[in-house]
Amino acid sequence: MCTATLIPLCPPQQARTPTALALGSFDGLHAGHRRVIEAVVNNAPGVPTVVSFWPHPREVLYGEPRLRLDLPTEKTCLLAPLGVEQLVLVPFDRALASLSAETFVKQMLIHTLKAQRIAVGANFRFGRNREGDTTTLQKLAAAAGVEVMVLPILEDTEGRMSSSRIRSALSEGDLQAATTLMGRPYRFRGRVVSGRGLGRKLGWPTANLQVDGRKFLPGLGVYAAWASVKDESEPLAAVMNLGPQPTVDPTSPSAVEVHLLDQQMDLEGCELLVEPLQRLRGQQRFANLEELSTQIGRDADLARSKLKVR
């Protein structure tokens, strides 16, 4: 749930200056990311700021869709407790991509954002064709009297901390591993829209969620989950199906359906905040709707036990 005060989300020209800025994607905000951010929060010589690019450079340069673990609006809530006071999104386009490393530092970081301190991870690259590295950044910033702090890549017993590891865990339905890596539960939100109404006819009414297409979702399957109608409301036990409907319509697109356990609520038009807890099973195709209904009942019982709901 988000109970923190939201920080401003703004373009570079509207940022409060001077800044102490952490520069990077910070998708997933794992422990390695938080260590970089801490470097510009503690005894900051300017407004503690996180600076990221939007959209992801690979989307613009190579046409690769890059789904996010944390959308910008979600980040404003996650960054506030860390002491960050603003999130600056630098619009990434081909014009920006063509800037040399030197021009980017001088125009964006020094002139526009008036950086007094800059923190980055050791693998940070920037500028045209990724020509700049941390040594380049330190040299260019030093010419303007700006301190640059380069934080080493953080590792645990499984290897380096990375957003890719979090995505892999989610793709495999391993919510526990993803939660451990992020240091917080994985969540997503979606607005309830009209569906076919088949779940209600089967005795298992579901809320069909319209989720932002840029949000990274877990692997297909059936999950025990918590769902909140509003961020501040008490989470309700739920079973969630993520994927197509192989029994009803094998050609249907992937969907997110949430059934609130032992609740009868009209949710259409509401926004649900969903926290998947554990993957119960993969997608299956059943011989008929009766078999499907029976299996949903088993899923609901298993979800209750996982969520410790009577």
CSV table of C-alpha atoms in Angstrom, one decimal, residues 27-308:
chain,number,residue,atom,x,y,z
A,27,ASP,CA,13.7,-0.5,-12.1
A,28,GLY,CA,12.6,-2.7,-9.2
A,29,LEU,CA,14.5,-0.5,-6.6
A,30,HIS,CA,16.5,-3.4,-5.3
A,31,ALA,CA,19.2,-3.0,-2.6
A,32,GLY,CA,21.9,-2.0,-5.1
A,33,HIS,CA,19.7,0.8,-6.4
A,34,ARG,CA,18.9,2.0,-2.9
A,35,ARG,CA,22.6,2.2,-2.1
A,36,VAL,CA,23.1,4.6,-5.1
A,37,ILE,CA,20.2,6.7,-4.0
A,38,GLU,CA,21.4,6.9,-0.4
A,39,ALA,CA,24.5,8.6,-1.7
A,40,VAL,CA,22.6,11.7,-2.8
A,41,VAL,CA,20.2,11.7,0.2
A,42,ASN,CA,22.7,11.7,3.0
A,43,ASN,CA,24.1,15.3,3.5
A,44,ALA,CA,22.9,16.2,0.1
A,45,PRO,CA,24.2,19.5,-1.3
A,46,GLY,CA,21.0,20.0,-3.3
A,47,VAL,CA,17.5,18.7,-3.7
A,48,PRO,CA,17.7,14.8,-3.4
A,49,THR,CA,16.6,13.7,-6.9
A,50,VAL,CA,16.3,10.6,-9.0
A,51,VAL,CA,16.8,11.1,-12.7
A,52,SER,CA,15.7,8.4,-15.2
A,53,PHE,CA,15.0,8.2,-18.9
A,54,TRP,CA,11.5,7.6,-20.3
A,55,PRO,CA,10.8,5.7,-22.4
A,56,HIS,CA,13.6,3.1,-22.1
A,57,PRO,CA,16.5,3.9,-24.6
A,58,ARG,CA,16.2,0.4,-26.1
A,59,GLU,CA,12.6,1.1,-27.0
A,60,VAL,CA,13.6,4.1,-29.0
A,61,LEU,CA,16.8,2.8,-30.5
A,62,TYR,CA,15.9,-0.8,-31.3
A,63,GLY,CA,12.1,-1.0,-31.0
A,64,GLU,CA,12.3,-3.4,-28.1
A,65,PRO,CA,9.3,-3.2,-25.7
A,66,ARG,CA,10.6,-2.8,-22.2
A,67,LEU,CA,8.1,-3.5,-19.6
A,68,ARG,CA,8.7,-1.9,-16.2
A,69,LEU,CA,8.7,-3.5,-12.7
A,70,ASP,CA,7.8,0.0,-11.4
A,71,LEU,CA,5.9,2.5,-13.5
A,72,PRO,CA,6.9,6.2,-12.9
A,73,THR,CA,3.7,6.9,-10.8
A,74,GLU,CA,4.5,3.9,-8.6
A,75,LYS,CA,8.1,5.1,-8.1
A,76,THR,CA,7.0,8.4,-6.7
A,77,CYS,CA,5.5,6.5,-3.8
A,78,LEU,CA,8.5,4.1,-3.4
A,79,LEU,CA,11.1,6.9,-3.5
A,80,ALA,CA,9.6,9.2,-0.9
A,81,PRO,CA,10.5,7.0,2.1
A,82,LEU,CA,14.1,6.8,0.9
A,83,GLY,CA,14.4,10.6,1.3
A,84,VAL,CA,14.1,11.5,-2.4
A,85,GLU,CA,12.2,14.7,-3.0
A,86,GLN,CA,11.6,14.6,-6.8
A,87,LEU,CA,11.6,12.1,-9.7
A,88,VAL,CA,12.8,13.7,-13.0
A,89,LEU,CA,12.0,11.9,-16.2
A,90,VAL,CA,14.3,12.8,-19.1
A,91,PRO,CA,12.3,12.3,-22.4
A,92,PHE,CA,14.4,9.9,-24.4
A,93,ASP,CA,14.3,10.3,-28.2
A,94,ARG,CA,16.8,10.1,-31.1
A,95,ALA,CA,17.8,13.7,-30.6
A,96,LEU,CA,18.9,13.0,-27.0
A,97,ALA,CA,20.5,9.7,-28.1
A,98,SER,CA,22.7,11.6,-30.6
A,99,LEU,CA,24.2,13.9,-27.9
A,100,SER,CA,27.8,13.2,-27.0
A,101,ALA,CA,28.6,12.3,-23.5
A,102,GLU,CA,30.2,15.7,-22.9
A,103,THR,CA,27.2,17.6,-24.3
A,104,PHE,CA,24.7,15.5,-22.2
A,105,VAL,CA,26.6,16.2,-19.0
A,106,LYS,CA,27.1,19.9,-19.7
A,107,GLN,CA,23.5,20.6,-21.0
A,108,MET,CA,21.4,18.3,-18.9
A,109,LEU,CA,23.2,17.6,-15.7
A,110,ILE,CA,25.1,20.8,-15.1
A,111,HIS,CA,23.1,23.5,-16.9
A,112,THR,CA,19.5,22.3,-16.6
A,113,LEU,CA,19.6,20.3,-13.4
A,114,LYS,CA,22.4,22.2,-11.8
A,115,ALA,CA,23.8,19.1,-10.2
A,116,GLN,CA,26.0,19.5,-7.1
A,117,ARG,CA,26.5,15.8,-6.6
A,118,ILE,CA,25.9,12.8,-8.9
A,119,ALA,CA,25.7,9.1,-8.0
A,120,VAL,CA,25.7,6.2,-10.4
A,121,GLY,CA,26.3,2.5,-10.4
A,122,ALA,CA,29.6,1.1,-11.6
A,123,ASN,CA,28.1,-0.1,-14.9
A,124,PHE,CA,26.5,3.2,-15.9
A,125,ARG,CA,26.9,4.2,-19.6
A,126,PHE,CA,25.6,7.2,-21.4
A,127,GLY,CA,26.0,9.5,-24.4
A,128,ARG,CA,26.0,8.7,-28.1
A,129,ASN,CA,26.6,5.0,-28.8
A,130,ARG,CA,27.1,4.6,-25.0
A,131,GLU,CA,30.5,6.2,-25.4
A,132,GLY,CA,30.6,7.5,-21.8
A,133,ASP,CA,31.3,5.5,-18.7
A,134,THR,CA,31.8,6.3,-15.0
A,135,THR,CA,35.4,7.6,-15.6
A,136,THR,CA,34.1,9.9,-18.4
A,137,LEU,CA,31.4,11.2,-16.1
A,138,GLN,CA,33.8,11.9,-13.2
A,139,LYS,CA,36.2,13.7,-15.5
A,140,LEU,CA,33.4,15.9,-17.1
A,141,ALA,CA,31.7,16.7,-13.8
A,142,ALA,CA,35.0,17.5,-12.1
A,143,ALA,CA,35.6,20.3,-14.7
A,144,ALA,CA,32.4,21.9,-13.3
A,145,GLY,CA,33.4,21.2,-9.7
A,146,VAL,CA,30.7,18.5,-9.3
A,147,GLU,CA,31.3,15.5,-7.1
A,148,VAL,CA,30.6,12.1,-8.7
A,149,MET,CA,30.1,9.0,-6.5
A,150,VAL,CA,30.4,5.6,-8.2
A,151,LEU,CA,28.8,2.8,-6.2
A,152,PRO,CA,30.0,-0.8,-6.8
A,153,ILE,CA,27.6,-3.5,-8.1
A,154,LEU,CA,26.0,-5.2,-5.1
A,155,GLU,CA,26.0,-9.0,-5.0
A,156,ASP,CA,24.4,-11.6,-2.8
A,157,THR,CA,25.0,-15.4,-2.6
A,158,GLU,CA,23.2,-15.9,-6.0
A,159,GLY,CA,25.2,-13.2,-7.9
A,160,ARG,CA,24.8,-9.6,-8.8
A,161,MET,CA,21.6,-7.8,-7.8
A,162,SER,CA,19.8,-6.8,-11.0
A,163,SER,CA,16.4,-6.0,-12.4
A,164,SER,CA,16.8,-8.9,-14.8
A,165,ARG,CA,16.9,-11.3,-11.8
A,166,ILE,CA,13.7,-9.9,-10.5
A,167,ARG,CA,12.0,-10.3,-13.9
A,168,SER,CA,13.2,-13.9,-14.2
A,169,ALA,CA,11.8,-14.7,-10.8
A,170,LEU,CA,8.5,-13.2,-11.7
A,171,SER,CA,8.4,-14.9,-15.0
A,172,GLU,CA,8.8,-18.2,-13.2
A,173,GLY,CA,6.1,-17.3,-10.8
A,174,ASP,CA,8.6,-17.2,-7.9
A,175,LEU,CA,7.1,-14.3,-5.9
A,176,GLN,CA,9.1,-15.1,-2.8
A,177,ALA,CA,12.4,-14.7,-4.7
A,178,ALA,CA,11.2,-11.4,-6.3
A,179,THR,CA,10.1,-10.1,-3.0
A,180,THR,CA,13.5,-10.9,-1.4
A,181,LEU,CA,15.3,-9.2,-4.3
A,182,MET,CA,13.2,-6.1,-4.1
A,183,GLY,CA,13.0,-5.9,-0.4
A,184,ARG,CA,9.2,-5.5,-0.7
A,185,PRO,CA,6.2,-7.3,-2.1
A,186,TYR,CA,5.6,-7.1,-5.9
A,187,ARG,CA,2.3,-5.4,-6.7
A,188,PHE,CA,0.3,-4.1,-9.7
A,189,ARG,CA,-2.9,-2.3,-10.2
A,190,GLY,CA,-5.7,-2.3,-12.7
A,191,ARG,CA,-9.2,-1.0,-13.3
A,192,VAL,CA,-12.1,-3.4,-13.3
A,193,VAL,CA,-13.8,-3.6,-16.7
A,194,SER,CA,-16.7,-5.6,-18.0
A,195,GLY,CA,-16.0,-9.2,-19.0
A,196,ARG,CA,-18.1,-12.1,-20.4
A,197,GLY,CA,-19.8,-12.7,-17.1
A,198,LEU,CA,-18.9,-16.4,-17.4
A,199,GLY,CA,-17.3,-16.6,-14.0
A,200,ARG,CA,-20.5,-15.4,-12.4
A,201,LYS,CA,-22.5,-18.0,-14.2
A,202,LEU,CA,-20.1,-20.7,-12.9
A,203,GLY,CA,-20.5,-19.3,-9.4
A,204,TRP,CA,-17.0,-17.7,-9.4
A,205,PRO,CA,-17.5,-14.0,-10.2
A,206,THR,CA,-14.2,-12.4,-11.3
A,207,ALA,CA,-13.0,-8.8,-11.6
A,208,ASN,CA,-11.4,-8.4,-15.0
A,209,LEU,CA,-8.6,-6.0,-14.7
A,210,GLN,CA,-7.3,-3.6,-17.3
A,211,VAL,CA,-3.6,-3.2,-16.5
A,212,ASP,CA,-1.2,-0.6,-17.9
A,213,GLY,CA,0.4,-2.4,-20.9
A,214,ARG,CA,3.9,-1.1,-19.8
A,215,LYS,CA,3.8,-3.0,-16.5
A,216,PHE,CA,5.8,-6.2,-16.1
A,217,LEU,CA,3.5,-9.1,-14.9
A,218,PRO,CA,4.3,-12.5,-13.5
A,219,GLY,CA,4.3,-15.7,-15.5
A,220,LEU,CA,1.0,-17.2,-16.6
A,221,GLY,CA,-0.9,-19.2,-14.1
A,222,VAL,CA,-3.2,-19.2,-11.1
A,223,TYR,CA,-2.1,-17.4,-7.9
A,224,ALA,CA,-3.1,-16.9,-4.3
A,225,ALA,CA,-3.2,-13.1,-3.9
A,226,TRP,CA,-4.2,-10.1,-1.8
A,227,ALA,CA,-6.4,-7.4,-3.4
A,228,SER,CA,-7.3,-4.0,-2.1
A,229,VAL,CA,-10.2,-2.0,-3.6
A,230,LYS,CA,-8.4,1.2,-2.6
A,231,ASP,CA,-4.8,1.7,-1.5
A,232,GLU,CA,-5.9,2.4,2.0
A,233,SER,CA,-8.4,-0.4,2.4
A,234,GLU,CA,-7.8,-3.7,4.2
A,235,PRO,CA,-6.5,-6.3,1.7
A,236,LEU,CA,-8.9,-9.1,0.8
A,237,ALA,CA,-8.0,-12.7,0.1
A,238,ALA,CA,-8.2,-13.6,-3.6
A,239,VAL,CA,-7.4,-16.1,-6.3
A,240,MET,CA,-6.0,-14.7,-9.5
A,241,ASN,CA,-5.8,-16.1,-13.0
A,242,LEU,CA,-3.2,-14.6,-15.3
A,243,GLY,CA,-3.3,-15.7,-18.9
A,244,PRO,CA,-5.8,-16.7,-21.6
A,245,GLN,CA,-8.9,-18.9,-21.1
A,246,PRO,CA,-7.9,-22.3,-22.7
A,247,THR,CA,-11.2,-24.0,-21.7
A,248,VAL,CA,-13.6,-21.2,-22.7
A,249,ASP,CA,-11.7,-19.7,-25.7
A,250,PRO,CA,-8.2,-21.0,-26.5
A,251,THR,CA,-7.7,-18.0,-28.9
A,252,SER,CA,-8.5,-15.4,-26.3
A,253,PRO,CA,-5.8,-12.9,-25.4
A,254,SER,CA,-4.1,-13.0,-22.0
A,255,ALA,CA,-6.2,-11.5,-19.2
A,256,VAL,CA,-6.0,-10.7,-15.5
A,257,GLU,CA,-9.0,-12.1,-13.5
A,258,VAL,CA,-9.3,-11.7,-9.8
A,259,HIS,CA,-11.9,-13.6,-7.6
A,260,LEU,CA,-12.3,-12.2,-4.1
A,261,LEU,CA,-12.8,-15.1,-1.7
A,262,ASP,CA,-16.0,-15.2,0.2
A,263,GLN,CA,-16.9,-11.6,-0.8
A,264,GLN,CA,-19.8,-10.2,-2.9
A,265,MET,CA,-18.9,-6.8,-4.2
A,266,ASP,CA,-19.7,-4.7,-7.2
A,267,LEU,CA,-16.3,-3.7,-8.4
A,268,GLU,CA,-16.9,-2.5,-11.9
A,269,GLY,CA,-15.0,0.8,-12.5
A,270,CYS,CA,-13.0,0.4,-9.3
A,271,GLU,CA,-9.2,0.2,-9.2
A,272,LEU,CA,-7.7,-2.9,-7.5
A,273,LEU,CA,-4.2,-3.1,-6.1
A,274,VAL,CA,-3.1,-6.7,-6.4
A,275,GLU,CA,-0.3,-8.5,-4.5
A,276,PRO,CA,0.2,-12.0,-5.9
A,277,LEU,CA,1.6,-14.2,-3.0
A,278,GLN,CA,2.2,-17.6,-4.5
A,279,ARG,CA,1.7,-19.4,-7.8
A,280,LEU,CA,-0.7,-22.3,-7.3
A,281,ARG,CA,-0.6,-24.0,-10.7
A,282,GLY,CA,0.0,-23.4,-14.4
A,283,GLN,CA,-2.7,-22.8,-17.1
A,284,GLN,CA,-4.8,-25.9,-17.9
A,285,ARG,CA,-7.5,-26.8,-20.4
A,286,PHE,CA,-10.4,-28.8,-19.0
A,287,ALA,CA,-12.9,-31.0,-20.8
A,288,ASN,CA,-15.9,-28.9,-19.9
A,289,LEU,CA,-17.1,-26.0,-17.8
A,290,GLU,CA,-18.1,-28.3,-14.9
A,291,GLU,CA,-14.5,-29.5,-14.6
A,292,LEU,CA,-13.3,-25.9,-14.7
A,293,SER,CA,-15.7,-24.9,-12.0
A,294,THR,CA,-14.6,-27.8,-9.8
A,295,GLN,CA,-10.9,-26.9,-10.3
A,296,ILE,CA,-11.6,-23.2,-9.4
A,297,GLY,CA,-13.1,-24.5,-6.1
A,298,ARG,CA,-9.9,-26.4,-5.4
A,299,ASP,CA,-7.8,-23.3,-6.3
A,300,ALA,CA,-9.9,-21.2,-3.9
A,301,ASP,CA,-9.4,-23.7,-1.1
A,302,LEU,CA,-5.6,-23.8,-1.7
A,303,ALA,CA,-5.5,-20.0,-1.9
A,304,ARG,CA,-7.3,-19.8,1.5
A,305,SER,CA,-4.7,-22.1,3.0
A,306,LYS,CA,-1.8,-20.2,1.6
A,307,LEU,CA,-3.3,-16.9,2.7
A,308,LYS,CA,-4.2,-18.4,6.1
